[in-house]
Coordinates of N, CA and C in Angstrom, one line a residue:
X1 N 97.9 40.6 89.4 CA 99.1 41.3 89.8 C 100.1 41.2 88.6
X2 N 101.3 41.7 88.8 CA 102.3 41.7 87.8 C 102.6 40.2 87.6
X3 N 102.8 39.9 86.3 CA 103.2 38.5 86.0 C 104.2 38.4 84.9
X4 N 104.9 37.3 84.9 CA 105.9 37.1 83.8 C 105.6 35.7 83.3
X5 N 105.4 35.5 82.1 CA 105.2 34.2 81.5 C 106.3 33.7 80.7
X6 N 107.4 34.5 80.5 CA 108.5 34.1 79.7 C 109.6 33.5 80.6
X7 N 110.1 32.4 80.3 CA 111.2 31.8 81.1 C 112.4 32.8 81.2
X8 N 113.0 32.9 82.4 CA 114.1 33.8 82.6 C 115.4 33.0 82.9
X9 N 116.5 33.6 82.5 CA 117.8 33.0 82.8 C 118.3 33.4 84.1
X10 N 118.6 32.5 85.0 CA 119.2 32.8 86.3 C 120.6 33.3 86.1
X11 N 121.2 33.9 87.1 CA 122.6 34.3 87.0 C 123.5 33.2 86.7
X12 N 123.1 32.0 87.1 CA 124.0 30.8 86.9 C 123.9 30.3 85.4
X13 N 123.0 30.9 84.6 CA 122.9 30.6 83.2 C 121.8 29.6 83.0
X14 N 121.2 29.0 84.0 CA 120.1 28.0 83.8 C 118.8 28.8 83.6
X15 N 117.9 28.2 82.9 CA 116.6 28.8 82.7 C 115.6 28.5 83.9
X16 N 115.0 29.5 84.4 CA 114.1 29.4 85.5 C 112.7 29.4 84.9
X17 N 111.8 28.8 85.6 CA 110.4 28.8 85.2 C 109.9 30.3 85.5
X18 N 108.9 30.7 84.7 CA 108.3 32.0 84.9 C 107.7 32.2 86.2
X19 N 107.7 33.4 86.7 CA 107.0 33.8 87.9 C 105.6 34.3 87.5
X20 N 104.6 33.6 88.1 CA 103.2 34.0 87.8 C 102.6 34.4 89.2
X21 N 102.3 35.7 89.3 CA 101.8 36.2 90.6 C 100.3 36.2 90.6
X22 N 99.7 36.4 89.4 CA 98.2 36.4 89.3 C 97.8 35.4 88.3
X23 N 96.8 34.6 88.7 CA 96.2 33.6 87.7 C 94.7 33.9 87.7
X24 N 94.2 34.0 86.5 CA 92.8 34.3 86.4 C 92.0 33.0 85.9
X25 N 92.7 31.9 85.9 CA 92.1 30.7 85.3 C 91.8 29.7 86.5
X26 N 91.3 28.6 86.2 CA 90.9 27.6 87.2 C 92.1 27.1 87.9
X27 N 93.3 27.2 87.4 CA 94.5 26.6 88.0 C 94.8 27.4 89.3
X28 N 94.3 28.5 89.5 CA 94.5 29.3 90.7 C 94.0 28.6 91.9
X29 N 93.0 27.8 91.8 CA 92.5 27.0 92.9 C 91.4 27.8 93.6
X30 N 90.8 27.2 94.6 CA 89.7 27.8 95.3 C 90.0 28.8 96.4
X31 N 91.3 28.9 96.8 CA 91.6 29.8 97.9 C 91.7 31.3 97.4
X32 N 91.2 32.2 98.2 CA 91.3 33.6 97.9 C 91.7 34.3 99.1
X33 N 91.9 35.6 99.0 CA 92.3 36.4 100.2 C 91.3 36.3 101.3
X34 N 90.0 36.2 100.9 CA 89.0 36.1 102.0 C 89.1 34.8 102.8
X35 N 89.8 33.8 102.2 CA 90.0 32.5 102.9 C 91.1 32.7 104.0
X36 N 91.9 33.7 103.9 CA 93.0 33.9 104.7 C 93.0 35.1 105.6
X37 N 92.1 36.1 105.2 CA 92.2 37.4 105.8 C 92.1 37.4 107.4
X38 N 91.3 36.5 107.9 CA 91.1 36.5 109.4 C 92.3 35.9 110.1
X39 N 93.2 35.3 109.4 CA 94.4 34.7 110.0 C 95.6 35.6 110.1
X40 N 95.5 36.8 109.4 CA 96.6 37.8 109.4 C 96.6 38.7 110.6
X41 N 97.7 39.0 111.1 CA 97.8 40.1 112.1 C 97.9 41.4 111.5
X42 N 97.9 42.5 112.3 CA 97.9 43.9 111.8 C 99.1 44.1 110.8
X43 N 100.3 43.7 111.2 CA 101.5 43.9 110.4 C 101.3 43.2 109.0
X44 N 100.8 42.0 109.0 CA 100.7 41.2 107.8 C 99.6 41.9 106.9
X45 N 98.5 42.3 107.5 CA 97.5 43.0 106.7 C 98.0 44.2 106.0
X46 N 98.7 45.0 106.8 CA 99.2 46.3 106.3 C 100.3 46.1 105.2
X47 N 101.1 45.0 105.4 CA 102.2 44.7 104.4 C 101.5 44.2 103.1
X48 N 100.6 43.3 103.2 CA 99.9 42.8 102.0 C 99.2 43.9 101.3
X49 N 98.5 44.8 102.1 CA 97.8 45.9 101.4 C 98.7 46.8 100.7
X50 N 99.8 47.1 101.3 CA 100.8 48.0 100.7 C 101.3 47.4 99.4
X51 N 101.6 46.1 99.4 CA 102.1 45.5 98.2 C 101.1 45.4 97.1
X52 N 99.8 45.0 97.5 CA 98.8 45.0 96.5 C 98.5 46.3 95.9
X53 N 98.5 47.4 96.8 CA 98.2 48.7 96.3 C 99.3 49.2 95.3
X54 N 100.5 48.9 95.6 CA 101.6 49.2 94.7 C 101.5 48.5 93.4
X55 N 101.2 47.2 93.5 CA 101.1 46.4 92.3 C 99.9 46.8 91.4
X56 N 98.8 47.3 92.0 CA 97.7 47.7 91.3 C 98.0 48.9 90.4
X57 N 98.8 49.8 90.9 CA 99.2 51.0 90.1 C 100.0 50.6 88.8
X58 N 100.7 49.5 88.9 CA 101.5 49.1 87.8 C 100.9 48.0 86.9
X59 N 99.7 47.5 87.3 CA 99.1 46.4 86.7 C 98.6 46.7 85.3
X60 N 98.9 45.8 84.3 CA 98.4 45.9 83.0 C 97.3 45.0 82.6
X61 N 97.1 43.9 83.4 CA 96.1 43.0 83.1 C 94.8 43.4 83.9
X62 N 93.7 43.6 83.2 CA 92.5 44.1 83.8 C 91.9 43.1 84.8
X63 N 92.0 41.8 84.5 CA 91.5 40.8 85.5 C 92.3 40.8 86.7
X64 N 93.6 40.9 86.6 CA 94.5 40.9 87.8 C 94.3 42.2 88.6
X65 N 94.1 43.3 87.9 CA 93.8 44.6 88.7 C 92.5 44.4 89.5
X66 N 91.5 43.8 88.9 CA 90.2 43.5 89.6 C 90.5 42.7 90.8
X67 N 91.3 41.7 90.7 CA 91.6 40.8 91.8 C 92.4 41.6 92.9
X68 N 93.3 42.4 92.5 CA 94.1 43.2 93.5 C 93.2 44.1 94.3
X69 N 92.3 44.8 93.5 CA 91.4 45.8 94.2 C 90.4 45.1 95.1
X70 N 89.9 43.9 94.6 CA 89.0 43.1 95.5 C 89.7 42.7 96.7
X71 N 91.0 42.2 96.6 CA 91.7 41.8 97.8 C 91.9 43.0 98.7
X72 N 92.2 44.1 98.2 CA 92.3 45.3 99.1 C 91.0 45.6 99.9
X73 N 89.9 45.4 99.2 CA 88.6 45.6 99.8 C 88.4 44.6 101.0
X74 N 88.8 43.3 100.7 CA 88.7 42.3 101.7 C 89.6 42.6 102.9
X75 N 90.8 43.1 102.7 CA 91.7 43.5 103.8 C 91.2 44.7 104.5
X76 N 90.5 45.6 103.8 CA 90.0 46.8 104.5 C 88.9 46.5 105.5
X77 N 88.2 45.4 105.2 CA 87.1 45.0 106.1 C 87.7 44.6 107.5
X78 N 88.9 44.2 107.6 CA 89.5 43.9 108.9 C 89.6 45.0 109.8
X79 N 89.6 46.3 109.3 CA 89.8 47.4 110.2 C 91.3 47.6 110.6
X80 N 92.2 46.9 110.0 CA 93.6 47.0 110.4 C 94.5 47.8 109.5
X81 N 93.9 48.4 108.5 CA 94.6 49.2 107.5 C 94.7 50.7 108.0
X82 N 95.7 51.3 107.4 CA 95.8 52.8 107.6 C 95.8 53.4 106.2
X83 N 95.4 54.6 106.0 CA 95.3 55.2 104.7 C 96.6 55.1 103.9
X84 N 97.7 55.3 104.6 CA 99.0 55.3 103.8 C 99.3 53.9 103.2
X85 N 98.7 52.8 103.8 CA 98.9 51.5 103.3 C 98.3 51.3 101.9
X86 N 97.3 52.1 101.6 CA 96.6 51.9 100.3 C 96.5 53.2 99.5
X87 N 97.4 54.1 99.7 CA 97.4 55.4 99.0 C 97.7 55.2 97.5
X88 N 98.5 54.3 97.1 CA 99.0 54.2 95.7 C 97.9 54.1 94.7
X89 N 96.8 53.4 94.9 CA 95.8 53.3 93.8 C 95.1 54.6 93.6
X90 N 95.2 55.6 94.4 CA 94.6 56.9 94.2 C 95.2 57.5 92.9
X91 N 96.4 57.1 92.6 CA 97.1 57.6 91.4 C 96.6 57.0 90.1
X92 N 95.8 56.0 90.2 CA 95.3 55.3 89.0 C 94.4 56.3 88.2
X93 N 94.7 56.5 86.9 CA 93.8 57.3 86.1 C 92.4 56.6 86.0
X94 N 91.4 57.4 86.3 CA 90.0 56.8 86.3 C 89.7 56.2 85.0
X95 N 90.1 56.7 83.9 CA 89.8 56.2 82.6 C 90.4 54.8 82.3
X96 N 91.5 54.5 83.1 CA 92.2 53.2 82.9 C 91.6 52.1 83.6
X97 N 90.5 52.4 84.4 CA 89.9 51.4 85.3 C 88.5 51.1 84.8
X98 N 88.2 49.8 84.7 CA 86.9 49.3 84.3 C 85.8 49.8 85.3
X99 N 84.6 50.1 84.9 CA 83.6 50.6 85.8 C 83.4 49.7 87.0
X100 N 83.4 48.4 86.9 CA 83.3 47.5 88.1 C 84.4 47.7 89.0
X101 N 85.6 47.9 88.5 CA 86.8 48.1 89.4 C 86.8 49.5 90.0
X102 N 86.2 50.4 89.3 CA 86.1 51.8 89.9 C 85.2 51.7 91.2
X103 N 84.3 50.8 91.3 CA 83.5 50.6 92.5 C 84.4 50.3 93.7
X104 N 85.4 49.4 93.4 CA 86.4 49.0 94.5 C 87.2 50.3 94.9
X105 N 87.6 51.0 93.9 CA 88.4 52.3 94.2 C 87.5 53.2 95.0
X106 N 86.3 53.4 94.6 CA 85.4 54.3 95.3 C 85.2 53.9 96.8
X107 N 85.0 52.6 97.0 CA 84.9 52.1 98.4 C 86.1 52.4 99.2
X108 N 87.3 52.1 98.7 CA 88.5 52.4 99.4 C 88.7 53.9 99.7
X109 N 88.4 54.7 98.7 CA 88.5 56.1 98.9 C 87.5 56.6 99.9
X110 N 86.3 56.2 99.9 CA 85.3 56.6 100.9 C 85.7 56.2 102.3
X111 N 86.3 55.0 102.4 CA 86.7 54.5 103.7 C 87.9 55.2 104.3
X112 N 88.9 55.5 103.5 CA 90.2 56.0 104.0 C 90.7 57.4 103.6
X113 N 90.0 58.0 102.7 CA 90.5 59.4 102.3 C 89.4 60.4 102.3

């Protein structure tokens, strides 16, 4: 997902630690969306999917894009999504997506569009 590794100044003038939304290293820990997906209700699944789909369109890091698309696939398995929740990735230029990630897009497209 989108990430910022540069410290930011808060409005108060103090320096805040960077916001890191996607980690692709071992520090991310063993938990993934598949560890949590069954505990989400319909509203939560749809909200998460919408946020992940929107982030995927803006993502610059290929590994994070893969994670976002994989998470969307995991959420799709719940059967709680609607097409409009995940419409944003359809705008991704095919050439900008790695072949393995295109498989995730193909799955989502086949299921919802």
